[in-house]
C-alpha positions as a LaTeX table, in Angstrom:
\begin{tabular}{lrrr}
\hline
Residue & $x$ (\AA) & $y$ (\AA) & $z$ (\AA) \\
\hline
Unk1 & 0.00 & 0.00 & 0.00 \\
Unk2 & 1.21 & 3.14 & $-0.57$ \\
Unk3 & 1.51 & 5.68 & 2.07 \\
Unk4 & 3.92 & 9.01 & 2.50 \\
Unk5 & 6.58 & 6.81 & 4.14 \\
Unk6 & 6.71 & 4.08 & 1.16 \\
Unk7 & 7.19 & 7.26 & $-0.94$ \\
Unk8 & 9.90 & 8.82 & 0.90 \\
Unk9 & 11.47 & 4.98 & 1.10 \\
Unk10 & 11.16 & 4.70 & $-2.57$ \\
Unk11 & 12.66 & 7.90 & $-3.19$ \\
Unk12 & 15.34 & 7.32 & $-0.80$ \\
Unk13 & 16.48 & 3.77 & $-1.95$ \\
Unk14 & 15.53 & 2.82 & $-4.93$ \\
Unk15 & 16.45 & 6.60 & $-6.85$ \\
Unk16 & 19.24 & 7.34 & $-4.31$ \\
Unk17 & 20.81 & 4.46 & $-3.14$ \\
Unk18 & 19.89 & 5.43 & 0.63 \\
Unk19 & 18.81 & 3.26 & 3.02 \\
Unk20 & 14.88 & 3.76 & 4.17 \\
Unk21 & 13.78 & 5.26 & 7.25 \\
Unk22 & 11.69 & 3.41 & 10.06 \\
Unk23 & 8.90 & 5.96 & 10.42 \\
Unk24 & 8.25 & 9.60 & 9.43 \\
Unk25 & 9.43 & 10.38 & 12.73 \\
Unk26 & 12.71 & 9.92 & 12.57 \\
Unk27 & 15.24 & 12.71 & 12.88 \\
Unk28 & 17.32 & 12.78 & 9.84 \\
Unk29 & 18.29 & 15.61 & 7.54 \\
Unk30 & 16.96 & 13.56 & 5.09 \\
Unk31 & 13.17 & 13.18 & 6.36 \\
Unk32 & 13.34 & 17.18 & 7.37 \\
Unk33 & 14.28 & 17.62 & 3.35 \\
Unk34 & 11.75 & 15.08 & 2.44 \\
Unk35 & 8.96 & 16.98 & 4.27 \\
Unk36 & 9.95 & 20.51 & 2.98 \\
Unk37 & 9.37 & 19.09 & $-0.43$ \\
Unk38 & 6.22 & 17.65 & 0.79 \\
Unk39 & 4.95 & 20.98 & 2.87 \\
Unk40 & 5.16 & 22.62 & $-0.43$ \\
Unk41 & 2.81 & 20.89 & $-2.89$ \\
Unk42 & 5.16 & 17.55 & $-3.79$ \\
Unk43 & 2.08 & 15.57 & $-4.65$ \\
Unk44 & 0.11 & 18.77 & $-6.74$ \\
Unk45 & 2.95 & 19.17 & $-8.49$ \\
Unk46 & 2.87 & 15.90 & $-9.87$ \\
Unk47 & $-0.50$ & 15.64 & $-10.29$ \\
Unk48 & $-0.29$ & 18.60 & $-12.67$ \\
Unk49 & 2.36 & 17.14 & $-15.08$ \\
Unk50 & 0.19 & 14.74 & $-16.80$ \\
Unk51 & $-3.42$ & 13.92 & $-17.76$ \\
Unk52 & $-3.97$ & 11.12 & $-14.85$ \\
Unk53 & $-7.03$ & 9.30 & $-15.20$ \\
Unk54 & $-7.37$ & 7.63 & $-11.78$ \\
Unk55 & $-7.61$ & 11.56 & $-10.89$ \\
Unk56 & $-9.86$ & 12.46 & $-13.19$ \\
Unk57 & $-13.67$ & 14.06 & $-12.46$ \\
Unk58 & $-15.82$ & 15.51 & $-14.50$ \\
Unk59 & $-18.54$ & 18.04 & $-13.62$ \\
Unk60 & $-21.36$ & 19.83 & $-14.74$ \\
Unk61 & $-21.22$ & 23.55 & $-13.58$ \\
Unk62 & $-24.31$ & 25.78 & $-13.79$ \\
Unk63 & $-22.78$ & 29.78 & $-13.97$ \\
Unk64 & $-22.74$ & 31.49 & $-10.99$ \\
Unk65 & $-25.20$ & 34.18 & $-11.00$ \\
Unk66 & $-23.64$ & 36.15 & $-8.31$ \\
Unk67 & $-20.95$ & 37.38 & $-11.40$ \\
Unk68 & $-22.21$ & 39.99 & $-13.63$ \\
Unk69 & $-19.28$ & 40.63 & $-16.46$ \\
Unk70 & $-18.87$ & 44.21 & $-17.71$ \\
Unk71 & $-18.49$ & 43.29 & $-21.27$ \\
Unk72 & $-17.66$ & 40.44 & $-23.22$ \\
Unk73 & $-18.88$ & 36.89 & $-22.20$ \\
Unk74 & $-22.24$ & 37.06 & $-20.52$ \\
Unk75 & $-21.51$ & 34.12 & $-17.65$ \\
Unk76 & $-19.04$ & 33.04 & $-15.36$ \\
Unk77 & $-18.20$ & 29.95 & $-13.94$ \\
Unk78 & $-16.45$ & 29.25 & $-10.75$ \\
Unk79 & $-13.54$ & 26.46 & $-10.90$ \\
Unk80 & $-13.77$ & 23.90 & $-8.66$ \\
Unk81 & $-11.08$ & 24.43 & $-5.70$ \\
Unk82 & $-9.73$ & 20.88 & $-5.97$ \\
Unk83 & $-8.42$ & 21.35 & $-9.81$ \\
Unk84 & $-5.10$ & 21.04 & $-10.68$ \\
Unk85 & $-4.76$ & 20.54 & $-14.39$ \\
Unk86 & $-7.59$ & 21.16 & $-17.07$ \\
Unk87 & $-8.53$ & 17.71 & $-19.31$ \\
Unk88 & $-11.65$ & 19.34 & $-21.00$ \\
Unk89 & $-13.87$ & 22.08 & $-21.22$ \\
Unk90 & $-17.16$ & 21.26 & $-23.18$ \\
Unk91 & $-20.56$ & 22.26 & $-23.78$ \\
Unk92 & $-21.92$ & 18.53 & $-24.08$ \\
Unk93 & $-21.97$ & 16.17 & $-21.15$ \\
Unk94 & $-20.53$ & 13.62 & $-23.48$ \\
Unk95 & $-17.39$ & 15.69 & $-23.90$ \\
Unk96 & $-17.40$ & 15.52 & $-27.85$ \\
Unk97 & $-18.03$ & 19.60 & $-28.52$ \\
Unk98 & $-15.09$ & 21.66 & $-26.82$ \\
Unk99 & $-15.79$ & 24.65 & $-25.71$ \\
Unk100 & $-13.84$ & 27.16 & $-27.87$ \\
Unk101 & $-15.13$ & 30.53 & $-27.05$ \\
Unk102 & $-14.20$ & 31.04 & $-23.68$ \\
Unk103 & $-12.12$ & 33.34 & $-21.57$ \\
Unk104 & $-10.60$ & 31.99 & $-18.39$ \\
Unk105 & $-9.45$ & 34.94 & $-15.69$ \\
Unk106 & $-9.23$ & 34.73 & $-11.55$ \\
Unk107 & $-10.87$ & 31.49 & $-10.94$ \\
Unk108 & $-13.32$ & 31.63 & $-13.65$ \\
Unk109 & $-14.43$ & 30.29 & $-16.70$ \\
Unk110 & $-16.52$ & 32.93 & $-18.85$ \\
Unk111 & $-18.07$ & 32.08 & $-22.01$ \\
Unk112 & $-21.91$ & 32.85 & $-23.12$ \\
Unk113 & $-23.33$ & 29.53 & $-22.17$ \\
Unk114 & $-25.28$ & 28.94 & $-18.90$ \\
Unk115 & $-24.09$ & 25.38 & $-18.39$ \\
Unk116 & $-20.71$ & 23.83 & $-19.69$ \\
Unk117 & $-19.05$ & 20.35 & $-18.34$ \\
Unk118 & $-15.73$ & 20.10 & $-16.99$ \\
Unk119 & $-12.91$ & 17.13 & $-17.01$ \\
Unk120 & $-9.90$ & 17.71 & $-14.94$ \\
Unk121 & $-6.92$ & 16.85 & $-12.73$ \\
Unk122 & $-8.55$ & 16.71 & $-8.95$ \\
Unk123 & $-5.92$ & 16.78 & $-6.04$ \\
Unk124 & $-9.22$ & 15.91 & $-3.69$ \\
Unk125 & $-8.84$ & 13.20 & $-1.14$ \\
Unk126 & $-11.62$ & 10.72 & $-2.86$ \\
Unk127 & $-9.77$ & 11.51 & $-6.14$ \\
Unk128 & $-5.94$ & 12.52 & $-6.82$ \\
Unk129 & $-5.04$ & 12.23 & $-3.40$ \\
Unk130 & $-6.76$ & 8.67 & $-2.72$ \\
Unk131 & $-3.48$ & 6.65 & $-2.75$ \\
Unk132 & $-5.49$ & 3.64 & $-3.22$ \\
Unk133 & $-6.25$ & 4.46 & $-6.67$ \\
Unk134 & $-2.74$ & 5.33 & $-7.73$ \\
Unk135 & $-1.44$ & 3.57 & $-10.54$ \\
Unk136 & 2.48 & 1.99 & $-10.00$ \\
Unk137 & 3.73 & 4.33 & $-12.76$ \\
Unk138 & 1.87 & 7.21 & $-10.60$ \\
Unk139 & 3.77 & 6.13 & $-7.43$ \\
Unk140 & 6.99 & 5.70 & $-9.04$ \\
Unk141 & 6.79 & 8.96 & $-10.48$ \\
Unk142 & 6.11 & 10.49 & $-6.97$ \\
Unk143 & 9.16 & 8.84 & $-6.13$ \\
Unk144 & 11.81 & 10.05 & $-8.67$ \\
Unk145 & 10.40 & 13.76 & $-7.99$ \\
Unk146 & 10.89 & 13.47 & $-4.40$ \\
Unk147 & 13.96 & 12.13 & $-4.72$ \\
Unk148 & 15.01 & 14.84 & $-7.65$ \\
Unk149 & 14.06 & 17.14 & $-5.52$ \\
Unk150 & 16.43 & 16.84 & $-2.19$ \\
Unk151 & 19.52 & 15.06 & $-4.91$ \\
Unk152 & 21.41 & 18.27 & $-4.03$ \\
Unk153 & 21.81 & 17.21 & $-0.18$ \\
Unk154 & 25.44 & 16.85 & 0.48 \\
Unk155 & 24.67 & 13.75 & 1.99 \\
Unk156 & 24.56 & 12.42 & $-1.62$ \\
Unk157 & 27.11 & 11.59 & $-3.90$ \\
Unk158 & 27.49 & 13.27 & $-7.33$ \\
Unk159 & 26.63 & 10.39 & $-9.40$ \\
Unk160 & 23.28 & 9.52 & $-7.31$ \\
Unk161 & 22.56 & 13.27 & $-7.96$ \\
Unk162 & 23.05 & 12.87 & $-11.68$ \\
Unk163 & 20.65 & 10.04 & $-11.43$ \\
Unk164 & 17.61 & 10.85 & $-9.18$ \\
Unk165 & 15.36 & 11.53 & $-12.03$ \\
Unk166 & 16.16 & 8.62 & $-14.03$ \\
\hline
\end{tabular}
């Protein structure tokens, strides 16, 4: 099962030759670099380099009335809070018409429609973040970023730097 520490673990051993740690817990320069990575958005940063399906939800949106535009597109639609990367923006719920006449701008989607359906990246907890859904190419990819990103510890030797990504 995968869990924060079997991410750190993979990062640690199997992209930099490190041994694991026991818990997430332990005090090592390594874990505090590990959790920096992860305080600052390690997992929606990976979410939002690909097209992930086992993060994928799609939604209807009605426009939120409470949004008057000045000029231009008559209605505006609020993006959901738990998107990370756009897969489609349609006017059919079957998602075969894109939407091409839109205007996107501080959190919403404007365009002269009064309903439109939306595919995208989720980082919410029943979605993108549900580790149980994660595919092993997903968690292996968590894994090479983590470990990409702390490679420049000093702990680490030049060649495992060189490496971390691979």
């Amino acid at each position: 099962m995968t869990d924060r520490l079997s991410l750190y673990n993979g990062a640690l051993t199997v992209h930099l030759g490190q041994p694991p740690l026991s818990a997430l817990t332990d005090d090592e320069s390594v874990r505090y670099a590990l959790d920096n990575v992860w305080d600052r958005g390690a997992l929606k940063t990976c979410l939002q380099k690909g097209q992930w399906n086992f993060a994928a939800r799609s939604q209807r949106l009605e426009y939120d009335p409470s949004v008057t535009p000045d000029f231009g597109y008559q209605y505006a639609f609020a993006k959901p809070t738990d998107i990370v990367r756009l897969m489609g923006l349609c006017s059919d719920e079957y998602f075969e018409a894109p939407l091409r006449m839109y205007q996107e701008e501080s959190g919403y989607w404007f365009t002269d429609l009064q309903q439109i359906y939306v595919r995208y990246v989720s980082n919410d907890a029943s979605y993108g973040l549900d580790y149980s859904l994660w595919p092993e190419n997903f968690t292996r990819f968590v894994e090479a970023f983590l470990a990409d990103q702390i490679a420049n510890l000093s702990t680490f030797s030049d060649k495992k730097t060189d490496t971390a990504a691979a």
